[in-house]
PDB file of C-alpha atoms in Angstrom:
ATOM      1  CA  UNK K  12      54.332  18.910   9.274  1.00  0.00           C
ATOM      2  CA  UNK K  13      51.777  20.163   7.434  1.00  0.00           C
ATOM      3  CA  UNK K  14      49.502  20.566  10.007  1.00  0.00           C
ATOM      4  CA  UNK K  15      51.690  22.590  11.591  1.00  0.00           C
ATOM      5  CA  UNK K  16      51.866  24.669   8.362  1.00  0.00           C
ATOM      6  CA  UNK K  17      48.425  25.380   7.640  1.00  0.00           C
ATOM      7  CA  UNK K  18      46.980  26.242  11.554  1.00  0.00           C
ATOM      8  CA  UNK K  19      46.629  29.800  10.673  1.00  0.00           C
ATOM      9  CA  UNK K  20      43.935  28.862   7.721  1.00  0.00           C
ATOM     10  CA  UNK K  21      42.550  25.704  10.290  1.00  0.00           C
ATOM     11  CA  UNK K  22      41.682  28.276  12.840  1.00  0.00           C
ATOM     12  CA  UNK K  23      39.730  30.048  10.675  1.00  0.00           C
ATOM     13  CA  UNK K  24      37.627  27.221   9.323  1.00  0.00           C
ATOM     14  CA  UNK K  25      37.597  25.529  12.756  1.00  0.00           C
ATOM     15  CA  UNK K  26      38.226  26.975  15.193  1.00  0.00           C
ATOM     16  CA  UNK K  27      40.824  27.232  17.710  1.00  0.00           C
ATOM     17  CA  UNK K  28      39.710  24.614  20.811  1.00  0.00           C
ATOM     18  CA  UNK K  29      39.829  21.995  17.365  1.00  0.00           C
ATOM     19  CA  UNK K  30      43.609  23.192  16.247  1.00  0.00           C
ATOM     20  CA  UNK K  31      44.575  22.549  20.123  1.00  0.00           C
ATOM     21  CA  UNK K  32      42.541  18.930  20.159  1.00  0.00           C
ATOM     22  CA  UNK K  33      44.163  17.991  17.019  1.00  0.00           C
ATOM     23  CA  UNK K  34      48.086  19.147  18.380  1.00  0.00           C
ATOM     24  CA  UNK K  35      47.100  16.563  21.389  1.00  0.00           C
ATOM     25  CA  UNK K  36      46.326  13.971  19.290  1.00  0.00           C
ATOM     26  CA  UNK K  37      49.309  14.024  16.834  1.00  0.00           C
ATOM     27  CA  UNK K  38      51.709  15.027  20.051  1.00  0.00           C
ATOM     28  CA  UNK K  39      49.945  11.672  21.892  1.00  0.00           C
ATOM     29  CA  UNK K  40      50.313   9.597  18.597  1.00  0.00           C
ATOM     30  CA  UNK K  41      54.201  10.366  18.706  1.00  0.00           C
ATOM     31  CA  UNK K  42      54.682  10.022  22.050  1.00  0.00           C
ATOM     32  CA  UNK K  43      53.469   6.185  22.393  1.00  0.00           C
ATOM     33  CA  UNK K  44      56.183   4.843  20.155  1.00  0.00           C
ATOM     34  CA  UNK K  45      58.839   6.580  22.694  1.00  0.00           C
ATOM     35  CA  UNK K  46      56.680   5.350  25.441  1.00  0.00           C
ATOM     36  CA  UNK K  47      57.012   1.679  24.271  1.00  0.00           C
ATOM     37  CA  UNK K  48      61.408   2.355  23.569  1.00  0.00           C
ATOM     38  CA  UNK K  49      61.345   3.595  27.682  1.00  0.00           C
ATOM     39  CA  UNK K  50      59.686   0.534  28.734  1.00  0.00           C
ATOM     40  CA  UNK K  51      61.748  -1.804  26.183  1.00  0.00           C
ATOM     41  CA  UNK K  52      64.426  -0.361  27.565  1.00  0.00           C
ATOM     42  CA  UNK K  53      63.741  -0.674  30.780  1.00  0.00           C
ATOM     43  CA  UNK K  54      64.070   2.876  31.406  1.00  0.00           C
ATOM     44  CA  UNK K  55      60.886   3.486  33.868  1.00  0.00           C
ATOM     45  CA  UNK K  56      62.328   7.357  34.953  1.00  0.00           C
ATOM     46  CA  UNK K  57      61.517   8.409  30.475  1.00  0.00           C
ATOM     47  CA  UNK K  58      58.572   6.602  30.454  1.00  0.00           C
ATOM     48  CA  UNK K  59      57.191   8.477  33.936  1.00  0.00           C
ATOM     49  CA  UNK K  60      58.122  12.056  32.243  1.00  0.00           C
ATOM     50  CA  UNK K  61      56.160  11.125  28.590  1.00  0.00           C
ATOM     51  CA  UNK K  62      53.447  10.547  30.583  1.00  0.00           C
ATOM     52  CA  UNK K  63      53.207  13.201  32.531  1.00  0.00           C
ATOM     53  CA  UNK K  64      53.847  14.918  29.224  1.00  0.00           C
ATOM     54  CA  UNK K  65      50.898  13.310  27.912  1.00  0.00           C
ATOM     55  CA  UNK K  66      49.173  14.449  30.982  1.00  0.00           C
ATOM     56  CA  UNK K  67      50.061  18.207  30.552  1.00  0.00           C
ATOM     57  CA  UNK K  68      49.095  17.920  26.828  1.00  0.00           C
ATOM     58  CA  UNK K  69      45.571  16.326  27.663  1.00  0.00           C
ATOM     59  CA  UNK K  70      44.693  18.879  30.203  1.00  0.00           C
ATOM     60  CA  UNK K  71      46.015  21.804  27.446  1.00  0.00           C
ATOM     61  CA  UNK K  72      45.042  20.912  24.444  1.00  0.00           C
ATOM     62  CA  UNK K  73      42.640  18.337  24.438  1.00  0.00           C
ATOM     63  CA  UNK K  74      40.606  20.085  27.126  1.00  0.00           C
ATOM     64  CA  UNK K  75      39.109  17.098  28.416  1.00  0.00           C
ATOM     65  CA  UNK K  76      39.740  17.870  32.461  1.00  0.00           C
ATOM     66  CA  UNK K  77      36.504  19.814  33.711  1.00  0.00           C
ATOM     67  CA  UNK K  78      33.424  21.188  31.103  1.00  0.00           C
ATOM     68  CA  UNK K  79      33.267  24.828  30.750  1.00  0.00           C
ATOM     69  CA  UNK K  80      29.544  24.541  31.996  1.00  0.00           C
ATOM     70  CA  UNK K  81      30.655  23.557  35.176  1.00  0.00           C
ATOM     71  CA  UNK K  82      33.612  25.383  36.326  1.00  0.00           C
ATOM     72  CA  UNK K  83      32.600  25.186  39.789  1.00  0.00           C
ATOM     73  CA  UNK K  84      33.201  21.275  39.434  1.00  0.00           C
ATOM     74  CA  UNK K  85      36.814  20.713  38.704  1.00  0.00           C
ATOM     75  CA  UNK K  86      37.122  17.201  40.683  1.00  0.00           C
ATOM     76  CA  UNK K  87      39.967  16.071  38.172  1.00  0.00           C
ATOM     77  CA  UNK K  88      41.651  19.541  37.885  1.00  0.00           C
ATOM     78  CA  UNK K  89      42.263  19.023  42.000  1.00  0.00           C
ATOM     79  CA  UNK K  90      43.165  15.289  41.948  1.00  0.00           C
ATOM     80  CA  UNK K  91      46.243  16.239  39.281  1.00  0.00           C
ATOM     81  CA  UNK K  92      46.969  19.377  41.068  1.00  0.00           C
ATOM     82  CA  UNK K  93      47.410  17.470  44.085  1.00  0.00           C
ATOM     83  CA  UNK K  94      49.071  14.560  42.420  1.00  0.00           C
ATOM     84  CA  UNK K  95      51.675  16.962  41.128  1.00  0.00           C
ATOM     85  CA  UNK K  96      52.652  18.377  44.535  1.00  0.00           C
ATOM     86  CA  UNK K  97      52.662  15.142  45.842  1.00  0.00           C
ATOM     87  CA  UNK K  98      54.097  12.975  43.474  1.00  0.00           C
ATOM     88  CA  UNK K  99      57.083  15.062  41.565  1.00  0.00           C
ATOM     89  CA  UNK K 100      59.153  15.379  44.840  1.00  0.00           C
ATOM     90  CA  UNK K 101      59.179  11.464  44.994  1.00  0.00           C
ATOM     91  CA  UNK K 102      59.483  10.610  41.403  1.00  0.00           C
ATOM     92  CA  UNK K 103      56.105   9.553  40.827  1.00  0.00           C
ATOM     93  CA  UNK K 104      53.966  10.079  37.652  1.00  0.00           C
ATOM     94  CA  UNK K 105      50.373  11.381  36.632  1.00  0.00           C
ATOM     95  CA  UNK K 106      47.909  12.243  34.013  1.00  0.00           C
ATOM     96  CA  UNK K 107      44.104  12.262  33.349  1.00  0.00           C
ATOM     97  CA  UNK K 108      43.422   8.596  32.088  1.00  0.00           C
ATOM     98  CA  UNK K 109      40.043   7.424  30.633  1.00  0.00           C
ATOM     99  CA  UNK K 110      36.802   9.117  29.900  1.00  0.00           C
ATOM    100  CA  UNK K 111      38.411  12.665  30.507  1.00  0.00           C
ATOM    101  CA  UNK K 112      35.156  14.775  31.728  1.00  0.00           C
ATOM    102  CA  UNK K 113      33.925  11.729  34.270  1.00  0.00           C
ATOM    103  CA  UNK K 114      37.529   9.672  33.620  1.00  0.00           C
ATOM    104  CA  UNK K 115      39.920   8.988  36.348  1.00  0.00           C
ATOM    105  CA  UNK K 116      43.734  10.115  37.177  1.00  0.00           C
ATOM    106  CA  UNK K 117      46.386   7.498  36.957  1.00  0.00           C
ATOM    107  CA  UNK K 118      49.068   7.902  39.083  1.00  0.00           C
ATOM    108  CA  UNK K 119      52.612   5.699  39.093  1.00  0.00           C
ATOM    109  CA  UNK K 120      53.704   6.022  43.097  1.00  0.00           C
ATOM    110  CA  UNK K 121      56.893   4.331  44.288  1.00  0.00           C
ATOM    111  CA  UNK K 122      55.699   2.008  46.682  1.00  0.00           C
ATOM    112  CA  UNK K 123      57.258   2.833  49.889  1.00  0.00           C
ATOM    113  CA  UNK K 124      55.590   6.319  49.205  1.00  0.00           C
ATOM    114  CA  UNK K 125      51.912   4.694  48.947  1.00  0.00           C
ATOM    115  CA  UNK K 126      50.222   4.637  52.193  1.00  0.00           C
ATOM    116  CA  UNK K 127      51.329   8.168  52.873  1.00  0.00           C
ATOM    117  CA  UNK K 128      50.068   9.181  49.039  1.00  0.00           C
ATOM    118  CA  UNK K 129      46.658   7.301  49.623  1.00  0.00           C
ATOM    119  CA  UNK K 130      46.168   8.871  52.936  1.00  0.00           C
ATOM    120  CA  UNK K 131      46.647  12.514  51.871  1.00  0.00           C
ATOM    121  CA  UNK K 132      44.454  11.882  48.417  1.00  0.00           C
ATOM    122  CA  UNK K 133      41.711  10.339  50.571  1.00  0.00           C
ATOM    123  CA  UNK K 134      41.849  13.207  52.987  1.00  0.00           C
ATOM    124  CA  UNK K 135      40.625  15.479  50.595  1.00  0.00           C
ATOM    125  CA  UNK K 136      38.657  13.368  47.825  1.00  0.00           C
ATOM    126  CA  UNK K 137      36.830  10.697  49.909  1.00  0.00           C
ATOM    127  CA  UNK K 138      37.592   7.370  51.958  1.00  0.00           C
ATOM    128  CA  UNK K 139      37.516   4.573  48.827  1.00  0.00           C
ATOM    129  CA  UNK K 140      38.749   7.065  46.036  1.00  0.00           C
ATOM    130  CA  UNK K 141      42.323   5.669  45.558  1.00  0.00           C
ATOM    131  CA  UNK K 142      42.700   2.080  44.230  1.00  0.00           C
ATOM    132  CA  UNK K 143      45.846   0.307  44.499  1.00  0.00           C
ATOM    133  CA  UNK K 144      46.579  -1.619  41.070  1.00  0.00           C
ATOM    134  CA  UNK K 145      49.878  -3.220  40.874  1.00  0.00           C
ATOM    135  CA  UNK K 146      51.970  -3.573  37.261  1.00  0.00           C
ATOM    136  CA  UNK K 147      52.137  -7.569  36.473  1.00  0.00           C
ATOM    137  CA  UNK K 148      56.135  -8.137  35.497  1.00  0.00           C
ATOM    138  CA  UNK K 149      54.717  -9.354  32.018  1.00  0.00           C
ATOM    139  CA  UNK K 150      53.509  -7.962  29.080  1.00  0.00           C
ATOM    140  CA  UNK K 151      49.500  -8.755  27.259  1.00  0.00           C
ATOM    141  CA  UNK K 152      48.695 -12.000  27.825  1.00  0.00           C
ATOM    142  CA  UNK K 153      45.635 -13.541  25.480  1.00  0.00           C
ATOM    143  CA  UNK K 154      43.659 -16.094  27.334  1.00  0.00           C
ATOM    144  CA  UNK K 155      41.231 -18.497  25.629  1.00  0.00           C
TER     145      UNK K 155
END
């Protein structure tokens, strides 16, 4: 694209932590229309990988995991560390979800895997700091 084609001249104006932000956002952007094929599809093992994917791209380009002012506090950093060792030997899936600095890490666990998941995040982030939220079979629903 031509994005692509001008970074060289983009890092000059603006910067390189902008060129990354900006290769997150149009690598997100294309990644939510094969997001919504997986899950048309039913295919729930594709749409687990683009968002860890997503997840990898967040914390690498968009920089939005811990602030450089406080490197000693890297909360988030830890809870997808952990969630990779734990989850990618089960088939689970991760990323940084929400307010990215002070947002939270969404994790898909296969449910017979659960208990044992919550009980080793707990163990190191705090009694209460998992919530169980379960995926409704249907899509959006408006109610009036």
């Amino acid at each position: 694209t031509e994005f692509y084609a001008q970074i060289g001249a983009l890092r000059q104006k603006m910067g390189d932590r902008c060129v990354l932000r900006a290769m997150h956002y149009f690598g997100d952007n294309a990644r939510v229309g094969k997001e919504v094929e997986a899950l048309k599809a039913n295919d729930f093992s594709t749409f687990k990988n683009l968002v860890v994917e997503s997840g990898h791209s967040s914390y690498m380009y968009l920089q939005n995991v811990f602030s450089p002012s406080h490197v000693q506090e890297q909360g988030v950093s830890l809870t997808l560390a952990l969630c990779e060792r734990l989850l990618k030997p089960v088939g689970g899936a991760y990323r940084v979800h929400g307010g990215g600095f002070a947002g939270t890490v969404q994790t898909f666990v296969p449910v017979n895997y659960l208990p044992e998941f919550v009980e080793k995040m707990e163990a190191v982030l705090g009694a209460g700091s998992c919530h169980t939220l379960s995926i409704r079979p249907v899509g959006g629903i408006k109610i009036i």
